[in-house]
Coordinates of C-alpha atoms in Angstrom, one line a residue:
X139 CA 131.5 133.9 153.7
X140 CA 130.3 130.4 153.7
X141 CA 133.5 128.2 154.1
X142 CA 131.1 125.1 154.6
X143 CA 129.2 125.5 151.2
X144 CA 130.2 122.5 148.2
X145 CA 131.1 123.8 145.1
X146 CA 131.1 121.5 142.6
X147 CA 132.3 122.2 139.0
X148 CA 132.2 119.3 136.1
X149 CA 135.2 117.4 136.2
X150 CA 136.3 118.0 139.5
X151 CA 135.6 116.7 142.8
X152 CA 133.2 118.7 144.8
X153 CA 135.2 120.5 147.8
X154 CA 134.5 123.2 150.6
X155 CA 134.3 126.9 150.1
X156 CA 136.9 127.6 152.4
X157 CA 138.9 124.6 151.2
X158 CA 138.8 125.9 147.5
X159 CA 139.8 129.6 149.0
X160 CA 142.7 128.0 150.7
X161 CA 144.4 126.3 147.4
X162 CA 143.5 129.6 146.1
X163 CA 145.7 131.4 148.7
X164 CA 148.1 128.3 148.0
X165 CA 148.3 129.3 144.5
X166 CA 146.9 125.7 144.0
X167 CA 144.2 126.5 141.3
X168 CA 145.6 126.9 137.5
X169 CA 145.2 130.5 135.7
X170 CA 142.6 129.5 133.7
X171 CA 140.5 127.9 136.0
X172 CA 141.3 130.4 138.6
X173 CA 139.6 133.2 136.0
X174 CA 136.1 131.6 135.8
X175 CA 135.8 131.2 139.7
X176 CA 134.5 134.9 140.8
X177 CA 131.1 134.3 139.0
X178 CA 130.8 130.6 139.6
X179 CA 131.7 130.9 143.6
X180 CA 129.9 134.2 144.2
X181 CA 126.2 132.5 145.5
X182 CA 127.5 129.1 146.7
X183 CA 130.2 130.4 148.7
X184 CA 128.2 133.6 149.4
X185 CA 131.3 135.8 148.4
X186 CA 131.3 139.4 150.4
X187 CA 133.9 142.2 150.2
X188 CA 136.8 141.9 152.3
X189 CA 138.2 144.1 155.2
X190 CA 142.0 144.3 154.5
X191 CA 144.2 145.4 157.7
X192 CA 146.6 148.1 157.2
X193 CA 150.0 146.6 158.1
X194 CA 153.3 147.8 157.9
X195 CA 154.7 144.7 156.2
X196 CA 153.9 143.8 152.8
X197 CA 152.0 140.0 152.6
X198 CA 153.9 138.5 149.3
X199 CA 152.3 135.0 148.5
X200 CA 154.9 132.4 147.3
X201 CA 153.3 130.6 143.6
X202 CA 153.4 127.1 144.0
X203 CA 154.6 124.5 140.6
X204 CA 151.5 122.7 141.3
X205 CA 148.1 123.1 140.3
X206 CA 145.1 121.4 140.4
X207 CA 144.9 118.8 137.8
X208 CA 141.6 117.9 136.0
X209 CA 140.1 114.2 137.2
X210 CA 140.2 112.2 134.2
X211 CA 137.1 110.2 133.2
X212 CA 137.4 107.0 132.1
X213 CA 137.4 107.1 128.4
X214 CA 134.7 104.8 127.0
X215 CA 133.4 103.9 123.4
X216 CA 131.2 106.5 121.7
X217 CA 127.7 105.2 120.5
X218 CA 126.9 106.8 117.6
X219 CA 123.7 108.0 117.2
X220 CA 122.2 108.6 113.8
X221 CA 119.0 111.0 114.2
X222 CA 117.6 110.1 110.7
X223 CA 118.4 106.4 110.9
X224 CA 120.7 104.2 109.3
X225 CA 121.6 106.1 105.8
X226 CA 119.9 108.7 105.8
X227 CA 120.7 112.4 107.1
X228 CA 119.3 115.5 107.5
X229 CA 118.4 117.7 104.8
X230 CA 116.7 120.3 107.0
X231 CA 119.7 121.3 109.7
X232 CA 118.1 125.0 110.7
X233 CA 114.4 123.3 111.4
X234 CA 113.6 123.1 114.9
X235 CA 113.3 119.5 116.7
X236 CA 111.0 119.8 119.6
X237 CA 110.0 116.9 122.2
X238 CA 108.0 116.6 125.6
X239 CA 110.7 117.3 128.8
X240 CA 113.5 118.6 126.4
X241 CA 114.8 121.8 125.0
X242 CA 114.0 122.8 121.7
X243 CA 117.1 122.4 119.3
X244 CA 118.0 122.3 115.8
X245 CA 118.0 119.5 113.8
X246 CA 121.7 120.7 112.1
X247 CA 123.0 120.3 116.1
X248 CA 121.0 116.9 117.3
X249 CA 122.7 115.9 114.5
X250 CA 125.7 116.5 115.3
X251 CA 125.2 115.3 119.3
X252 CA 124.1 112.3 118.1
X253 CA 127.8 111.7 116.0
X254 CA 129.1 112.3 119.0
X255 CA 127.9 110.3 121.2
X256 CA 126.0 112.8 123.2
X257 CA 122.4 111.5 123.2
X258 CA 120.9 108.6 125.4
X259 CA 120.3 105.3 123.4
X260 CA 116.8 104.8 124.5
X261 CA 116.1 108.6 122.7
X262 CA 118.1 107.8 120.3
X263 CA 116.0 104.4 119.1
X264 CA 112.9 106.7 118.7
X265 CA 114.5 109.9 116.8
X266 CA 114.2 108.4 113.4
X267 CA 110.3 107.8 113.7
X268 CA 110.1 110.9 115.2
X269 CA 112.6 113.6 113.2
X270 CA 111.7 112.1 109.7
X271 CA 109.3 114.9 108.7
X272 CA 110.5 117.8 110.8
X273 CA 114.2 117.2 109.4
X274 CA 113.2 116.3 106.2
X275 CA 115.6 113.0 106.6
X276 CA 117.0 112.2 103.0
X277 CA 118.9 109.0 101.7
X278 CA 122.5 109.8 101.9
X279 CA 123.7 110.9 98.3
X280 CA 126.2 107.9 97.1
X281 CA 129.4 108.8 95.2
X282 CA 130.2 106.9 91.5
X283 CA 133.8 106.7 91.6
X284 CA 133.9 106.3 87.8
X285 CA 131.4 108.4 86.9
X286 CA 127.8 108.4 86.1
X287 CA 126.9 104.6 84.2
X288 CA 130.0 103.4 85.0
X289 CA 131.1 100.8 87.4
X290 CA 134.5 99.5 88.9
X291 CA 135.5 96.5 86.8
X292 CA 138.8 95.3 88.7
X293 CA 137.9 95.6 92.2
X294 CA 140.8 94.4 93.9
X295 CA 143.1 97.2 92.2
X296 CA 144.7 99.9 94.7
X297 CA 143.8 103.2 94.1
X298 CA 146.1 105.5 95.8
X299 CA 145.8 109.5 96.2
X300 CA 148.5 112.1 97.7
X301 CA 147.4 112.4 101.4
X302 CA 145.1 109.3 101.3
X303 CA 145.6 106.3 102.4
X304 CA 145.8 103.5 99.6
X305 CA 141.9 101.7 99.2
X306 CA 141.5 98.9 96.7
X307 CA 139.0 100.1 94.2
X308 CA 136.1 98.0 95.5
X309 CA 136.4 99.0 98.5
X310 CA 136.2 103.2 97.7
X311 CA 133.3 102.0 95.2
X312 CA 131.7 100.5 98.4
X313 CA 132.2 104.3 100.1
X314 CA 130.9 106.3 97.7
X315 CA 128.0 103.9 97.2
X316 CA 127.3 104.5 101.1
X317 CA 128.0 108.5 100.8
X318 CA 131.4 108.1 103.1
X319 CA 133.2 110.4 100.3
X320 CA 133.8 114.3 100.4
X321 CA 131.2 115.6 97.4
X322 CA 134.8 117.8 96.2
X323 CA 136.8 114.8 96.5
X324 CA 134.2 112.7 95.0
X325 CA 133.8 115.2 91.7
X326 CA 137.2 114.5 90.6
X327 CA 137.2 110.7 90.9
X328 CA 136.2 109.3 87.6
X329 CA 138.7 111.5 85.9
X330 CA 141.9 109.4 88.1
X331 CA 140.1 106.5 88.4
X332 CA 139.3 105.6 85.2
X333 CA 142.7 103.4 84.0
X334 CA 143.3 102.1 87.6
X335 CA 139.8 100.8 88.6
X336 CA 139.1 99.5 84.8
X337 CA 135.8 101.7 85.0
X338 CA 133.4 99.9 82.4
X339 CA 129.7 100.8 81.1
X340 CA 127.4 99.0 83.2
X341 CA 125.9 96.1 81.5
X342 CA 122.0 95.8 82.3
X343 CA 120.3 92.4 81.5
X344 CA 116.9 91.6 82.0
X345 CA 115.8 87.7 83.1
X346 CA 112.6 86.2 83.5
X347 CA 111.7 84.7 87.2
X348 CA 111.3 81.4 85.2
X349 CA 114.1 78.8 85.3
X350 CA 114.8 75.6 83.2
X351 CA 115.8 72.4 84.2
X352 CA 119.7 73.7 83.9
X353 CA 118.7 76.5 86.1
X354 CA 119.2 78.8 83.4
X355 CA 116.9 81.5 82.8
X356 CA 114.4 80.8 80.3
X357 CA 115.3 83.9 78.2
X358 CA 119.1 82.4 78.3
X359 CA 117.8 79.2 77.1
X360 CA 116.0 80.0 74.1
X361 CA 117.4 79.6 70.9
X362 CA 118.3 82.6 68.6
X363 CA 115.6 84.0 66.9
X364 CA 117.2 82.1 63.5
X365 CA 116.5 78.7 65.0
X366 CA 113.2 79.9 65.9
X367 CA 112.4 80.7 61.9
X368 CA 113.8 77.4 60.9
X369 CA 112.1 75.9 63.1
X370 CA 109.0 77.3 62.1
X371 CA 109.6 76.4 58.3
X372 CA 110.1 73.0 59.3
X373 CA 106.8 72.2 60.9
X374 CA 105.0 73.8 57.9
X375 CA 106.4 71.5 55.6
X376 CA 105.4 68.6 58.0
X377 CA 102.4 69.8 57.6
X378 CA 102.3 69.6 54.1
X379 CA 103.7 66.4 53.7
X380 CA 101.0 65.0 55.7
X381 CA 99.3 62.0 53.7
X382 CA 96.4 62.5 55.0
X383 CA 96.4 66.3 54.0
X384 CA 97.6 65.3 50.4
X385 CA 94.6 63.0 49.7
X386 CA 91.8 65.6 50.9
X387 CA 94.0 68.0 48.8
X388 CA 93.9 65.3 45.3
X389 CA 90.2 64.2 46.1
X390 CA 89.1 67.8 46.1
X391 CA 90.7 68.4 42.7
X392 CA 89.3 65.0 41.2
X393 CA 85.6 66.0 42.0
X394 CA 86.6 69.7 40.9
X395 CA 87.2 68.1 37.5
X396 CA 84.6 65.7 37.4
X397 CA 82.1 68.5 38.0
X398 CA 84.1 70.4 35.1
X399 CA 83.5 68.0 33.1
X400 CA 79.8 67.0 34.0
X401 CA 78.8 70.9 32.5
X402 CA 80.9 70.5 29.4
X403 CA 78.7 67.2 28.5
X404 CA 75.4 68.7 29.3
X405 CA 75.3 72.2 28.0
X406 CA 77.5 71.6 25.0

């Protein structure tokens, strides 16, 4: 009833009322689309019931092989958006995320628009300050490939799986470490990759901050703990070859037997 009204539907390009009813009539418009109209025209083209004429001759509408085709947007690289910051996710997806001037929504789905792209960058450089607590934002749980105190040992093996592409070993260590492997597929792992990756025990040494001249570290430097003895045994008999040490030591027994002897004259 209003052929001059816009209607404008995303993706397409805004028309006429009366120019929409004509491809209509034209049997311009696809199924599908054609479907959802009724309720979407029936305020902004004012939509009222129709006086049909009674005529003798049937009115048959001819289809047409052509509907309307869907404008294309130019495709354009997604910016992914991680709510909880960089490795971390939410642990909290059913908690609700509220902020000033936007609908309240969970924190499972922000998620989820934020992996896809969905949420403005400038709101997306605040959501991790701002969705820590109320998401309960968690590191993202890493993956040991070989297992639990175990670590790859040849990393520039290929490890290959049925309906995987093949990964050198060092490379699928580096995705589990940064949680980019499915927990299921993750669980069987250590069992296949044992032999391939070499999987050894991880070796933990301890160094002190302090280097020598080589640049070692001074605990790498020290000697064993047997050089240490003999060297210890060594300076004690220094010690006692002193000269100095051995005449104190034969001057104290002279005057000890002096004075011995001093007694025996007197009282005897």
């Amino acid at each position: 009833n209003d052929p001059d009204a816009i209607f404008t539907f995303p993706g397409e390009a805004p028309i006429a009322c009366g120019d929409l009813e004509d491809n209509g009539e034209q049997a311009l418009i696809d199924d599908d689309f054609c479907s959802t109209l009724p309720a979407l025209t029936a305020i902004a083209c004012d939509c009222q019931p129709v006086n049909i004429p009674v005529t003798e001759t049937p009115v048959f509408v001819v289809p047409s092989a052509a509907p309307i085709q869907a404008t294309e947007e130019p495709t354009q690289d997604v910016e992914v958006c991680s709510v909880c910051g960089e490795g971390k996710e939410v642990n909290n997806p059913d908690a609700i995320f509220a902020f000033p001037g936007e609908a309240p929504i969970k924190c499972g789905e922000l998620e989820d628009k934020g992996e896809q792209g969905l949420l403005d960058d400038e709101f997306c450089s605040i959501l991790p300050a701002v969705a820590s607590i109320v998401c309960d934002c968690q590191p993202v749980e890493g993956c040991s490939i070989c297992g639990e105190g175990k670590e790859v040992n040849d990393p520039d093996a290929i490890f290959a799986f049925p309906g995987q592409a093949p990964i050198t070993c060092g490379e699928l260590e580096d995705n589990g470490g940064q949680g980019l492997i499915d927990n299921d597929f993750c669980s069987i792992l250590p069992g296949i990759t044992e032999i391939v990756c070499d999987c050894q025990a991880v070796n933990i040494r301890f160094f002190s901050s302090d280097t020598d001249s080589s640049g070692k570290s001074f605990v790498e430097s020290q000697p064993p703990r047997k050089e240490l003895v003999q060297i210890e045994e060594a300076g004690e008999e220094e010690e006692t070859n002193n000269p100095i040490i051995g005449a104190v030591i034969i001057l104290t027994v002279t005057g000890l037997i002096a004075f011995a002897a001093f007694l025996w004259v007197n009282l005897f």
